[in-house]
Short mmCIF file of C-alpha atoms and ligand atoms in Angstrom, two decimals:
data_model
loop_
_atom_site.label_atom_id
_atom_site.label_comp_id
_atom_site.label_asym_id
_atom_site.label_seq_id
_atom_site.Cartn_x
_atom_site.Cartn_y
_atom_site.Cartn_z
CA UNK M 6 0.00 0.00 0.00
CA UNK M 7 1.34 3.27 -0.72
CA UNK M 8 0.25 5.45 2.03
CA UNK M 9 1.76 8.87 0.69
CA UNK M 10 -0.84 8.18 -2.27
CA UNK M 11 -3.26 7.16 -0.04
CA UNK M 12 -3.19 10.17 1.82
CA UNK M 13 -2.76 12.19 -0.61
CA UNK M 14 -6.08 11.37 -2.14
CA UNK M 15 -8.29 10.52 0.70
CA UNK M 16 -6.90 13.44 3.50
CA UNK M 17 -7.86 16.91 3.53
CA UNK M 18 -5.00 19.14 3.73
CA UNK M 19 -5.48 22.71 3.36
CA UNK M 20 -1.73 24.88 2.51
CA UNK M 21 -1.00 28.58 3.02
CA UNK M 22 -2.04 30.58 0.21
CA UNK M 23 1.16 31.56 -0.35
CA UNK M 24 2.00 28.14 -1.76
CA UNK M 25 -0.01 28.73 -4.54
CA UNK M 26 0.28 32.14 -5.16
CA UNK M 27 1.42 33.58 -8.72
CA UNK M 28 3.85 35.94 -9.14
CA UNK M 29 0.95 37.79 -11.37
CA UNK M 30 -1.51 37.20 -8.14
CA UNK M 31 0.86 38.54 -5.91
CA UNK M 32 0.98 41.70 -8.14
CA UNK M 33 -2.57 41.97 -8.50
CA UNK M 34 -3.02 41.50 -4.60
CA UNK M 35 -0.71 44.38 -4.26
CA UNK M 36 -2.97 46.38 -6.11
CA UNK M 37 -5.90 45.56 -4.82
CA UNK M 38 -5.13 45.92 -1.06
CA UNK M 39 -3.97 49.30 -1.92
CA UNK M 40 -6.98 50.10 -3.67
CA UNK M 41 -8.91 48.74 -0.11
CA UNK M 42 -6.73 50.93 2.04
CA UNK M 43 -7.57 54.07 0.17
CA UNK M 44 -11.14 52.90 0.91
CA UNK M 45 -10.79 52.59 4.33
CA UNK M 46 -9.03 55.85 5.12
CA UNK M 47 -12.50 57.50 3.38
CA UNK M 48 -14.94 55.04 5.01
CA UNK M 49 -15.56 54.59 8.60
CA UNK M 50 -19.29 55.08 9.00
CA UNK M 51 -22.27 53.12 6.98
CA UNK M 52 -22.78 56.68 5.52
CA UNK M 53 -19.55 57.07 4.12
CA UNK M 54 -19.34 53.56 2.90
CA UNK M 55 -22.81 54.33 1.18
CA UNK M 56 -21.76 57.82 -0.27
CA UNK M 57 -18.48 56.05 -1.59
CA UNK M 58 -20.43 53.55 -3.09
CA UNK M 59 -22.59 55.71 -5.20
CA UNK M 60 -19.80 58.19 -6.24
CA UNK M 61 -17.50 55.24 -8.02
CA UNK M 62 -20.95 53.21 -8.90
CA UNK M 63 -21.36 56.24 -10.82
CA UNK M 64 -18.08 56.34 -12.52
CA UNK M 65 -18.74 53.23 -13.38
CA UNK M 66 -21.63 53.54 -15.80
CA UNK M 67 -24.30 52.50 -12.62
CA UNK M 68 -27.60 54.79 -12.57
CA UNK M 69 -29.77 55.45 -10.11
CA UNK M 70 -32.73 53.55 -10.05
CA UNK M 71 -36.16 54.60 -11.21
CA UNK M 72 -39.17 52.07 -10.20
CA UNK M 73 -41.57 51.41 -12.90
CA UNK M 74 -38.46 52.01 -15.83
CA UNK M 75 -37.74 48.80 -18.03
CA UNK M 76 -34.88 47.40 -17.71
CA UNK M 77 -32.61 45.16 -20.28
CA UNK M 78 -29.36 42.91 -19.80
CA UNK M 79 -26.07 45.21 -18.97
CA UNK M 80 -28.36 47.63 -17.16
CA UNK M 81 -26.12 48.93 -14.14
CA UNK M 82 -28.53 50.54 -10.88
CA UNK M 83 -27.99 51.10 -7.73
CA UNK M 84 -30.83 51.84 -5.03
CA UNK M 85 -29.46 54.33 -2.44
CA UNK M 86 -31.05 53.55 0.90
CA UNK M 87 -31.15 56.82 2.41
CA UNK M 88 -27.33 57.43 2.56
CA UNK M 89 -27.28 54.63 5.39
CA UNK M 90 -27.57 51.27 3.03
CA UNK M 91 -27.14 50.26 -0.66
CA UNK M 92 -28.32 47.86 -3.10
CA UNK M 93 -26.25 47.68 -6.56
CA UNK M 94 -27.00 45.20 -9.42
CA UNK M 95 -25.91 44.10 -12.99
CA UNK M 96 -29.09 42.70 -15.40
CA UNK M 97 -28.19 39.22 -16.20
CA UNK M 98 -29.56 37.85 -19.59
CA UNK M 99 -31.37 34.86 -17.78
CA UNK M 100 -34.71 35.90 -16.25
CA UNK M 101 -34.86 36.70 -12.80
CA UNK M 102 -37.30 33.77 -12.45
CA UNK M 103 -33.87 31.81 -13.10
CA UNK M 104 -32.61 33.68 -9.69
CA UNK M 105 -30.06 36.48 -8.69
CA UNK M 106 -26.62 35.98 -7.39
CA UNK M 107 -26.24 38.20 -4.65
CA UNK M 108 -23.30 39.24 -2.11
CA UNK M 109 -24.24 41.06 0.70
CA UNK M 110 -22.13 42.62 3.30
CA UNK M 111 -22.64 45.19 5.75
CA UNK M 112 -21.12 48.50 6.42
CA UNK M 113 -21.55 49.42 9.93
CA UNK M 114 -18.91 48.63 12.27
CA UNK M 115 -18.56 48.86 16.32
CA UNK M 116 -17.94 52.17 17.61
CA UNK M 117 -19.27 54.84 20.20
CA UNK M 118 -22.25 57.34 18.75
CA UNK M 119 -23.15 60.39 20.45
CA UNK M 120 -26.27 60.46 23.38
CA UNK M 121 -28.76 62.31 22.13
CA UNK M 122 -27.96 65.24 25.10
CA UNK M 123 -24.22 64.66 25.21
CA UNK M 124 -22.29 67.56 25.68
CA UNK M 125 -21.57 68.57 29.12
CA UNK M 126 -18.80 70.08 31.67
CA UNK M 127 -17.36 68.14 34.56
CA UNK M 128 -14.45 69.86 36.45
CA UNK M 129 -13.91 71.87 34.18
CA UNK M 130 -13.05 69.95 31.35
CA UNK M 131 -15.65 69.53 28.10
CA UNK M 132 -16.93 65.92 27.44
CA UNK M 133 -19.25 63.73 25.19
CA UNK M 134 -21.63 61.24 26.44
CA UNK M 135 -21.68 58.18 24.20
CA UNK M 136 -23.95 54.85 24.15
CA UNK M 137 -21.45 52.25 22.77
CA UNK M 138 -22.90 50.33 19.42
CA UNK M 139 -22.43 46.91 18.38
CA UNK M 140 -20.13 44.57 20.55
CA UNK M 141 -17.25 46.12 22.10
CA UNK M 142 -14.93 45.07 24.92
CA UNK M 143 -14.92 48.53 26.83
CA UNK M 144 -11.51 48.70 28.15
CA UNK M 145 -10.00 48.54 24.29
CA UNK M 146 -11.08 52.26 23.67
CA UNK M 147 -9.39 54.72 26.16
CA UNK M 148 -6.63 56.46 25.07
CA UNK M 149 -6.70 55.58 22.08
CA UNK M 150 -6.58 58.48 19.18
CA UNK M 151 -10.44 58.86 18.33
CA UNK M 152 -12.26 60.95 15.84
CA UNK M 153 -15.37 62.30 15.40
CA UNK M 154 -17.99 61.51 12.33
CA UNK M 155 -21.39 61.83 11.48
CA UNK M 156 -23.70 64.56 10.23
CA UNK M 157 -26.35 67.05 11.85
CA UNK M 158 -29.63 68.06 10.61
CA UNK M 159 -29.70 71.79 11.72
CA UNK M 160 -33.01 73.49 12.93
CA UNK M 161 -32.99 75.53 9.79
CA UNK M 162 -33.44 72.35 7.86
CA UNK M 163 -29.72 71.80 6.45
CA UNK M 164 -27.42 69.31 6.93
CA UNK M 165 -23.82 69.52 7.52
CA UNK M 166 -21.33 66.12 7.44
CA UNK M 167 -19.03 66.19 10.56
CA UNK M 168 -15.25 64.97 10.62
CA UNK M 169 -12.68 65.75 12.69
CA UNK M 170 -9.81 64.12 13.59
CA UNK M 171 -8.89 62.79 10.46
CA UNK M 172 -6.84 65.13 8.31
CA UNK M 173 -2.93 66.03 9.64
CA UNK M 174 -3.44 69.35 11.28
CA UNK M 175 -7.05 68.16 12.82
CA UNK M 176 -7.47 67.44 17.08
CA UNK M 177 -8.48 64.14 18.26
CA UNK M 178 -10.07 63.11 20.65
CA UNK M 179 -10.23 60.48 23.78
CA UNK M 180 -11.61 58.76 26.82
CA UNK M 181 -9.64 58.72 29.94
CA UNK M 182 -8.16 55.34 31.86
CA UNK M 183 -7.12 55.93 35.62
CA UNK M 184 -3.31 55.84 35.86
CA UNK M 185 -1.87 52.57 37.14
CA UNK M 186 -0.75 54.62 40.70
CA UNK M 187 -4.42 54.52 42.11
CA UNK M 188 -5.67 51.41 39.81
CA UNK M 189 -5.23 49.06 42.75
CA UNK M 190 -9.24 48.91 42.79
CA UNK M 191 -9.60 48.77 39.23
CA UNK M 192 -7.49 46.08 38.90
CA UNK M 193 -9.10 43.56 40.63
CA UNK M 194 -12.58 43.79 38.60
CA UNK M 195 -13.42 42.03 35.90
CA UNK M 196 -12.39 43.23 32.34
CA UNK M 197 -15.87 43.84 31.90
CA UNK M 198 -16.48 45.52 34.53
CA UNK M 199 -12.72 47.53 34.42
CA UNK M 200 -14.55 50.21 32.09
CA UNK M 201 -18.18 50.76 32.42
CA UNK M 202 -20.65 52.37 29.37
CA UNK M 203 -21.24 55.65 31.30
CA UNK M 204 -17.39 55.81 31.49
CA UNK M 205 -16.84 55.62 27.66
CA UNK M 206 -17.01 59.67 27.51
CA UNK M 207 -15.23 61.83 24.80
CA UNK M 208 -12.83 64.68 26.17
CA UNK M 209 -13.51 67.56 24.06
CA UNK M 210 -11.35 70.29 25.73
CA UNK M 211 -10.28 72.60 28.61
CA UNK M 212 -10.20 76.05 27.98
CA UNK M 213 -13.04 78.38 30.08
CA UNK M 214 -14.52 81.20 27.78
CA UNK M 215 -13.39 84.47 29.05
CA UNK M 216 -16.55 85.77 31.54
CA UNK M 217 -18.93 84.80 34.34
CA UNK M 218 -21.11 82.14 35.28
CA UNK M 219 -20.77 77.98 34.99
CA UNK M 220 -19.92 76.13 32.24
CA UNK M 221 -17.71 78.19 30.51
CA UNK M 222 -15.54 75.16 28.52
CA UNK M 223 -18.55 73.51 27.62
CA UNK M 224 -19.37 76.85 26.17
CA UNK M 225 -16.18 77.19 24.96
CA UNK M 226 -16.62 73.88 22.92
CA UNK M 227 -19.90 74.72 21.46
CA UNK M 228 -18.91 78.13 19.94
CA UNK M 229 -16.38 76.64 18.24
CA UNK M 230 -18.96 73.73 16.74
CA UNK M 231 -20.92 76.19 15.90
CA UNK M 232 -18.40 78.07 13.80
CA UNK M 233 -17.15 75.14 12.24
CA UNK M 234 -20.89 73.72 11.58
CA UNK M 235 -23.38 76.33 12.39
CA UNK M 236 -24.71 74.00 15.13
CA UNK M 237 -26.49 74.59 18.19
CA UNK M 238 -26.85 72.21 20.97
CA UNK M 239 -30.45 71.64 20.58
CA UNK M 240 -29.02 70.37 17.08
CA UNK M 241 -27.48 67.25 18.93
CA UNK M 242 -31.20 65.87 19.06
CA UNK M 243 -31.55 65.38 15.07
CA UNK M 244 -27.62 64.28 14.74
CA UNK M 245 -25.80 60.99 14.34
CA UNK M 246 -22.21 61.75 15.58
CA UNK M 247 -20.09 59.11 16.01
CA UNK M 248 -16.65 58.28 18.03
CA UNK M 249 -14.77 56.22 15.67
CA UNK M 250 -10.74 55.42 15.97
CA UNK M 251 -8.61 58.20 13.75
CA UNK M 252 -5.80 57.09 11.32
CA UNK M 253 -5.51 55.28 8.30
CA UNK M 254 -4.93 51.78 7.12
CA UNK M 255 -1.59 50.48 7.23
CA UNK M 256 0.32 47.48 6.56
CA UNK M 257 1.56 45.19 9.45
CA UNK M 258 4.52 43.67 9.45
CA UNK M 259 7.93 43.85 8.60
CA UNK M 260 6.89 41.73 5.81
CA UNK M 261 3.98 44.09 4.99
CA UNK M 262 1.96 40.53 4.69
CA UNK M 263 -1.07 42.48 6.81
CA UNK M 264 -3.67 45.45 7.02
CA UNK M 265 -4.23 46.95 10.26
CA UNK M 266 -7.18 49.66 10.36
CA UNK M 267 -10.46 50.07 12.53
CA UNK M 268 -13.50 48.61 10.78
CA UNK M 269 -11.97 45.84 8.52
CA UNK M 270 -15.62 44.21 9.80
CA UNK M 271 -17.16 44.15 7.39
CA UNK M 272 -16.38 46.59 4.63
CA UNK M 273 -13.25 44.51 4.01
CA UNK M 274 -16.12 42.40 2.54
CA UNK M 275 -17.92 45.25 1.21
CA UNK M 276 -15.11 46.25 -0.63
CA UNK M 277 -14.55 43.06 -2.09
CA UNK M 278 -18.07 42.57 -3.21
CA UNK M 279 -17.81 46.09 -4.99
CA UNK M 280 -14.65 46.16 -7.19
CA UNK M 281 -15.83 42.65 -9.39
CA UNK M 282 -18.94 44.21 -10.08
CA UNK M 283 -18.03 47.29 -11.01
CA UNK M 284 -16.43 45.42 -13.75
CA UNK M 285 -18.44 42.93 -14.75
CA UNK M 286 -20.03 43.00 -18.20
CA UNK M 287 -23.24 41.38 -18.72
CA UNK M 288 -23.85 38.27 -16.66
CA UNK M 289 -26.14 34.98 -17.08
CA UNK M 290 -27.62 36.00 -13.90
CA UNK M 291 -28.27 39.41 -12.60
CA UNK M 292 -25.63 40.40 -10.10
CA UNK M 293 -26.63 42.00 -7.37
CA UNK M 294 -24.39 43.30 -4.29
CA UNK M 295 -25.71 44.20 -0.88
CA UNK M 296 -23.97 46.93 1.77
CA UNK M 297 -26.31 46.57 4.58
CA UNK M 298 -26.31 48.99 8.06
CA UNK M 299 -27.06 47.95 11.46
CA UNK M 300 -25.71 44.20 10.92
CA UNK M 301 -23.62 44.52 14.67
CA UNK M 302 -26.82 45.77 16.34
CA UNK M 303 -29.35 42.51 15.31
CA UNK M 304 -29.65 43.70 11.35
CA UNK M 305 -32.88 45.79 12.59
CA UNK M 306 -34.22 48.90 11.39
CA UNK M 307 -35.24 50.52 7.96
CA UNK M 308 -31.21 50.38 7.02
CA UNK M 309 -30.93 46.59 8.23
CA UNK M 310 -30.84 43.70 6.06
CA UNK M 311 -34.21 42.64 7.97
CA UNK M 312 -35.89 45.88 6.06
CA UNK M 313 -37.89 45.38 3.11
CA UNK M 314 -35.71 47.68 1.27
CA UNK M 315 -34.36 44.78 0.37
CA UNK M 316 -37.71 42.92 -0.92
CA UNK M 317 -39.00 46.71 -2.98
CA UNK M 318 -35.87 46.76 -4.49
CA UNK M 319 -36.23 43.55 -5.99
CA UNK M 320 -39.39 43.42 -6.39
CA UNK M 321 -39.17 46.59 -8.72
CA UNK M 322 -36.65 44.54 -11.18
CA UNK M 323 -38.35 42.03 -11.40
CA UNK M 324 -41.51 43.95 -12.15
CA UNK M 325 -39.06 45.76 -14.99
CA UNK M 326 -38.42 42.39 -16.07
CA UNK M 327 -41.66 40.72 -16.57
CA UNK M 328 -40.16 38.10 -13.54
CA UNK M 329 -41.80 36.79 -10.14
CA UNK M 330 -40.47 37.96 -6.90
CA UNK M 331 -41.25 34.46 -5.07
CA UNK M 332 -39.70 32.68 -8.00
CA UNK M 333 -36.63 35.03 -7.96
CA UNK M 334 -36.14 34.55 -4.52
CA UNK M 335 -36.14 30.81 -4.68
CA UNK M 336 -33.72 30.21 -7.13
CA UNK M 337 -31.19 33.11 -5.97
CA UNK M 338 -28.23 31.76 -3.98
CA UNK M 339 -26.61 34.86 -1.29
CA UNK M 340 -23.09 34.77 -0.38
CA UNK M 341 -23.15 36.58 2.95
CA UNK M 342 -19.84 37.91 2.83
CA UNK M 343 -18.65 38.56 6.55
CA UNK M 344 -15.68 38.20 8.49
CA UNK M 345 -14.51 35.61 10.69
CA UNK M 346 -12.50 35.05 13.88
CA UNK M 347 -8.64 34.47 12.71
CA UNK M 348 -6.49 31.88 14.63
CA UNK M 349 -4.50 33.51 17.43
CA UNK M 350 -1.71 31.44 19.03
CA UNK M 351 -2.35 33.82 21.57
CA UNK M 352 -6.08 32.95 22.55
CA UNK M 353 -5.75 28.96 21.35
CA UNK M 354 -7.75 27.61 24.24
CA UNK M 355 -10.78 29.99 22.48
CA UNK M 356 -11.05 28.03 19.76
CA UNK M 357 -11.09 24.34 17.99
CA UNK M 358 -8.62 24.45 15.49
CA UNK M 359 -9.67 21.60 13.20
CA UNK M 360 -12.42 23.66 12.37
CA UNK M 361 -10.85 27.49 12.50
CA UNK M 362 -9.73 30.01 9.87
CA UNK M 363 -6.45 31.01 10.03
CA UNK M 364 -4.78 33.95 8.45
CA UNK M 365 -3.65 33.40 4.84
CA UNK M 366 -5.79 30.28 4.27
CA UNK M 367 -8.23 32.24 2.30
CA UNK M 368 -11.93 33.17 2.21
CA UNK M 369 -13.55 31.31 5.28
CA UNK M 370 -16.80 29.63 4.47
CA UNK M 371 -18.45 29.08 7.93
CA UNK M 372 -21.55 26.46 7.21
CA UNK M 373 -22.80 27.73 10.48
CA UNK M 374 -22.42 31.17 12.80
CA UNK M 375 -25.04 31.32 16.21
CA UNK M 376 -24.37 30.36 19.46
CA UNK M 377 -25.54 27.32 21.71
CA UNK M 378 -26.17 24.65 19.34
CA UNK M 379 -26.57 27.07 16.23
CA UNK M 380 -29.10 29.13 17.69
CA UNK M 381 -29.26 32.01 15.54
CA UNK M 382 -27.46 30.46 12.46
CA UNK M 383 -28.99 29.61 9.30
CA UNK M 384 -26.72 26.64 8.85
CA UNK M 385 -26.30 25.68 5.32
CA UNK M 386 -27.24 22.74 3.25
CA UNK M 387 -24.89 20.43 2.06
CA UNK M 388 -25.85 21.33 -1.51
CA UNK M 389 -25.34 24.92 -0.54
CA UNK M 390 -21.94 24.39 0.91
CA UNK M 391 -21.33 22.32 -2.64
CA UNK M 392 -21.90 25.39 -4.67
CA UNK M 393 -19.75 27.68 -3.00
CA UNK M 394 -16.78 25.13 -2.72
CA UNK M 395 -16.96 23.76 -6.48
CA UNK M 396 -18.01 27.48 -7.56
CA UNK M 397 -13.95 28.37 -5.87
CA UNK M 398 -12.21 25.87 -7.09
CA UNK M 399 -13.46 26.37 -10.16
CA UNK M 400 -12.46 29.96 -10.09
CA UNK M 401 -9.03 28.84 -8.47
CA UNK M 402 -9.78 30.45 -5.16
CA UNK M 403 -7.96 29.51 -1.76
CA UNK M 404 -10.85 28.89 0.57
CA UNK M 405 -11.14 27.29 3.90
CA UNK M 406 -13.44 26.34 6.45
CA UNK M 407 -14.25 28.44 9.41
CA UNK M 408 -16.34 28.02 12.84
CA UNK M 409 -17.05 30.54 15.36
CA UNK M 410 -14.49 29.17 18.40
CA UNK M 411 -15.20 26.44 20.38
CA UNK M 412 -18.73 24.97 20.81
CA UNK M 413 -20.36 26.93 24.09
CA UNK M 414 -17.51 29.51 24.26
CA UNK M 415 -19.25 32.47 22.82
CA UNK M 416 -20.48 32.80 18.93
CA UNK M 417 -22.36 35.82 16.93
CA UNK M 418 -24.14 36.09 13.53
CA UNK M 419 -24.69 37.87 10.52
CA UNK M 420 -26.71 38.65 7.53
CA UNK M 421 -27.07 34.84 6.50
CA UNK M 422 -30.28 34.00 8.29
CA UNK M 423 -32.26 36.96 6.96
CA UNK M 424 -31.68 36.58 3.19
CA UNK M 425 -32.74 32.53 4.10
CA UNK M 426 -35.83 33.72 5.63
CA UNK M 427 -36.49 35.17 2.32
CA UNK M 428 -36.36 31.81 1.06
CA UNK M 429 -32.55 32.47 -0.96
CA UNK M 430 -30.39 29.93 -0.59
CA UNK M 431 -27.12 31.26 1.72
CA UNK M 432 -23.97 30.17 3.05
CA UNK M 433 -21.71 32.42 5.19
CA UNK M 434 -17.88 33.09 3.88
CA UNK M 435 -15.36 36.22 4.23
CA UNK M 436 -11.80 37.35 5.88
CA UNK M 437 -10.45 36.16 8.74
CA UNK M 438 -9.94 39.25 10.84
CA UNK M 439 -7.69 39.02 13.89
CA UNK M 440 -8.43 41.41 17.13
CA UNK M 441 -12.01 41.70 15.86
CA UNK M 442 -14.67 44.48 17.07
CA UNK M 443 -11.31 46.38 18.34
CA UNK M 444 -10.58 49.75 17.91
CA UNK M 445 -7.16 48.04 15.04
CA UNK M 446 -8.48 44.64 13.41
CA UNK M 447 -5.98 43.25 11.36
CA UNK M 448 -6.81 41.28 8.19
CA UNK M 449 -4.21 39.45 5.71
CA UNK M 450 -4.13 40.88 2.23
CA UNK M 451 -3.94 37.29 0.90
CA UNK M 452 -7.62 36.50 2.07
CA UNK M 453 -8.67 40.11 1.28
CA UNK M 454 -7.67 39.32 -2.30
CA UNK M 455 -9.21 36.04 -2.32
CA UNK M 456 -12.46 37.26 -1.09
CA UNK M 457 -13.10 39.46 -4.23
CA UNK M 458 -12.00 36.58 -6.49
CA UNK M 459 -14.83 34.64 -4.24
CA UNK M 460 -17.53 37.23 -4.75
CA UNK M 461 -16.00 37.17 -8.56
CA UNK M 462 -16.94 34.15 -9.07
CA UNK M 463 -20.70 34.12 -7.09
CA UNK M 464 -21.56 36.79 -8.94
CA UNK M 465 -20.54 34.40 -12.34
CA UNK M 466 -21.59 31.23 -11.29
MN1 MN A 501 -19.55 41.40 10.52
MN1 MN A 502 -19.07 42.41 13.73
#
C-alpha cells in the first residue's frame, strides 16, 4: 500500500495561500489591497461607505434607479437607501425567475455614537456622552486616538457632514483610563467591569470662555462647533455623531503581509463585493451586491438587512423584467460575505482548530455562525456548501473552512439568516480578521484578495 498516495487522495489538507500564489496574483493582490486601504481611510461610517459607493458606482456607468423604468441585460442601478444602506445590481440575460446571485455585506462597524444630550462640563473639562454600538470590549477604547464623524440636521433644515480628527493638522479626541498609581481597585474587577458604558465619555477640551457664570468650557466647545458647523446644541437631538478610531490603514509587518485599520468588519467584505462588479459585463444571472447597516446591532431597522428595502428593491426589477419575486427569490443563492475570527496562538484555548480560519488560508466559508447549538445560524445545506466550494475551485480560489471558536464559548451572527428567511439559498464566507470588534483589526491581504475573487466568481456562477 502506498500510504503517501493514499493520503494524498483521501486526507484533507489545506496549505498557506502563499503556496499557490502567482507571481501575477501577488501583483494583483498588491494592487488591490492598496486600492482597499484608500477605501478605508474615506470610510468609517455606513454613511460614508454608502456615499463612496454611489460616487464610483457612478463612474462606473451605474444609474440610479427609477421604479416602474424597463430594464434590459447590462443595465447597471444602484438603489441608495437613504445614505445609510445600498443595493447595486448588474441585469443578467437569464430571467430573474432563473434567480439572482447576490453578495451582501454590511457597512456598519462597532464604535461609540453620540447620546442624544451629550455635551456637558465636569471639572472643568468639556466631554461627550456616548452609548457604545455593536459589541465592544470597553476597556479597548481609552486612550486611544479617536475621531469624530457623522452629520447634523440643523433646525434651519440643512445638513452639515461632521469629521474631525482625520486630516494632519485636525485634534483628536479620547476617553480617559485611571493611571496605574491609584488602579489598585480597578485592577481587581473584571475586564468587563474595568470600564463601564457611562465611562466611555469623549474629552472635548479645557479652555473656560473668558466671563462669568458655569460652564464656561462647555461653552467654549460649542462656539467653536458652531463656527465650524453652524450648530447649536439643541441640534445634537436630530444628529448621528459618532466616536470612531482616527488614522488610516496600514500594513503590518515587517513583511507588509497584513492590514491593520479600525472597521476591517465588514467593509473589508464590502469592498470586495464592490470592485468585481463594477467590472463585470453582462452576466447569465443578474448580479446584485448588498452593503447593509445595522448588521452589529441585530440587522434591525429601515437600514438593516431585515428591512424590506431589500424585498421593494427587488421586487421593482423584477416587475421591470416581466419576472416573479417568489420565483426570484427561490432560485437566488446569497453569499453573505462577513468576516470571521482568525487563529491567534495567543487565545488557542478559544477556539477548535480543526475547524478554525487562520490567516492566509483564504476566504472562510463558515456552514454555520449562532451560538448554543446554532441558535441564531442559518446553517447551510450540504448542496449549498457544494456550490460555494466547487463554484472556488473552479475559479481557483484559496478557501477554507471556518467556525465561530469552540462549541459553548461564545459565537455571533450575521446577515445569513435573513436573506434565508427570504427563502434564498445562503452560506456564510469572508476574511479572517484578527483582534475583531477592536478599535485596530488586522486582516491578511492574501484573504482580502481572495475574497473578491470569491464574490468574482458568485456573482458568475
Ligand atoms: Mn460582521
Ligand atoms: Mn461584527
Amino acid at each position: 500500500m502506498n500510504i503517501e498516495q493514499l493520503r494524498e487522495d483521501l486526507l484533507f489538507a489545506p496549505k498557506n495561500g502563499y503556496t499557490k500564489l502567482t507571481e501575477q496574483q501577488r501583483a494583483e493582490m498588491n494592487a488591490y489591497c492598496k486600492r482597499y486601504a484608500a477605501f478605508m481611510d474615506e470610510c468609517k461610517t455606513e454613511r460614508e461607505a454608502t456615499t463612496w459607493a454611489v460616487a464610483e458606482a457612478e463612474k462606473h456607468g451605474f444609474v440610479a434607479h427609477i421604479p416602474g423604468k424597463a430594464l434590459k441585460p447590462g443595465d447597471k442601478i444602484y438603489k441608495n437607501n437613504r445614505d445609510k444602506s445600498i443595493i447595486l445590481a448588474v441585469i443578467g440575460s437569464a430571467s430573474l425567475n432563473e434567480g439572482a446571485n447576490i453578495c451582501a455585506a454590511h457597512v456598519d462597524s462597532p464604535r461609540m455614537d453620540l447620546k442624544p444630550n451629550p455635551l456637558y462640563e465636569d471639572a472643568e473639562l468639556a466631554f461627550f456622552k456616548t452609548h457604545y454600538y455593536g459589541g465592544i470590549k470597553k476597556y479597548q477604547w481609552p486612550t486611544v486616538p479617536l475621531a469624530i464623524h457623522g452629520v447634523v440636521c440643523k433646525k434651519d433644515g440643512s445638513r452639515v457632514t461632521v469629521n474631525i480628527g482625520e486630516a494632519e493638522e485636525d485634534p483628536i479626541f479620547v476617553v480617559t483610563d485611571l493611571l496605574i498609581h491609584l488602579s489598585a481597585d480597578q485592577m481587581k474587577k473584571p475586564l468587563a467591569e474595568g470600564i463601564v458604558g457611562e465611562q466611555l465619555n469623549v474629552l472635548l477640551g479645557s479652555e473656560p470662555l473668558e466671563g462669568e457664570g458655569a460652564d464656561l468650557v462647555k461653552l467654549n466647545v460649542m462656539k467653536l462647533l458652531h463656527e465650524k458647523y453652524g450648530i447649536i446644541e439643541e441640534d445634537f437631538l436630530s444628529a448621528e455623531l459618532t466616536i470612531v478610531p482616527a488614522g488610516k490603514c496600514r500594513e503590518v509587518g515587517l513583511d507588509r503581509s497584513l492590514l491593520g485599520a479600525y472597521g476591517h468588519d465588514d467593509r473589508v467584505c464590502a469592498y470586495a463585493e464592490m470592485e468585481p462588479l463594477f467590472q463585470m459585463g453582462i452576466p447569465t444571472h443578474t448580479a446584485v451586491c448588498v452593503l447593509a447597516d445595522k448588521e452589529e446591532i441585530g440587522s434591525v431597522g429601515i437600514s438593516g438587512m431585515k428591512s424590506q428595502a431589500f424585498d421593494t428593491f427587488m421586487q421593482d426589477l423584477c416587475d421591470a423584467t416581466g419576472a416573479s419575486l417568489n420565483r426570484c427569490f427561490e432560485n437566488s443563492f446569497c453569499l453573505s460575505a462577513d468576516v470571521s475570527n482568525a487563529f491567534d496562538p495567543n487565545f488557542a484555548e478559544t477556539c477548535d482548530r480543526r475547524n478554525n480560519s487562520q490567516l492566509n488560508y483564504g476566504i472562510a466559508i463558515c456552514k454555520y455562525t449562532g451560538a448554543r447549538g446554532k441558535s441564531g445560524a442559518s446553517d447551510a445545506a450540504a448542496e449549498a456548501m457544494y456550490h460555494v466550494r466547487s463554484t472556488l475551485d473552479k475559479a481557483g480560489v484559496t478557501w477554507q473552512i471556518a467556525t465561530m471558536g469552540k462549541v459553548d464559548q461564545g459565537g455571533g451572527g450575521t446577515v445569513a439568516a435573513y436573506m434565508a428567511n427570504r427563502n434564498i439559498v445562503t452560506v456564510d464566507a469572508g476574511v479572517p480578521v484578527l483582534c475583531m470588534h477592536a478599535p485596530m483589526e488586522i486582516v491578511s491581504k492574501l484573504d482580502c484578495y481572495m475574497t473578491m475573487l470569491a464574490c468574482k466568481a458568485i456573482y458568475e456562477a
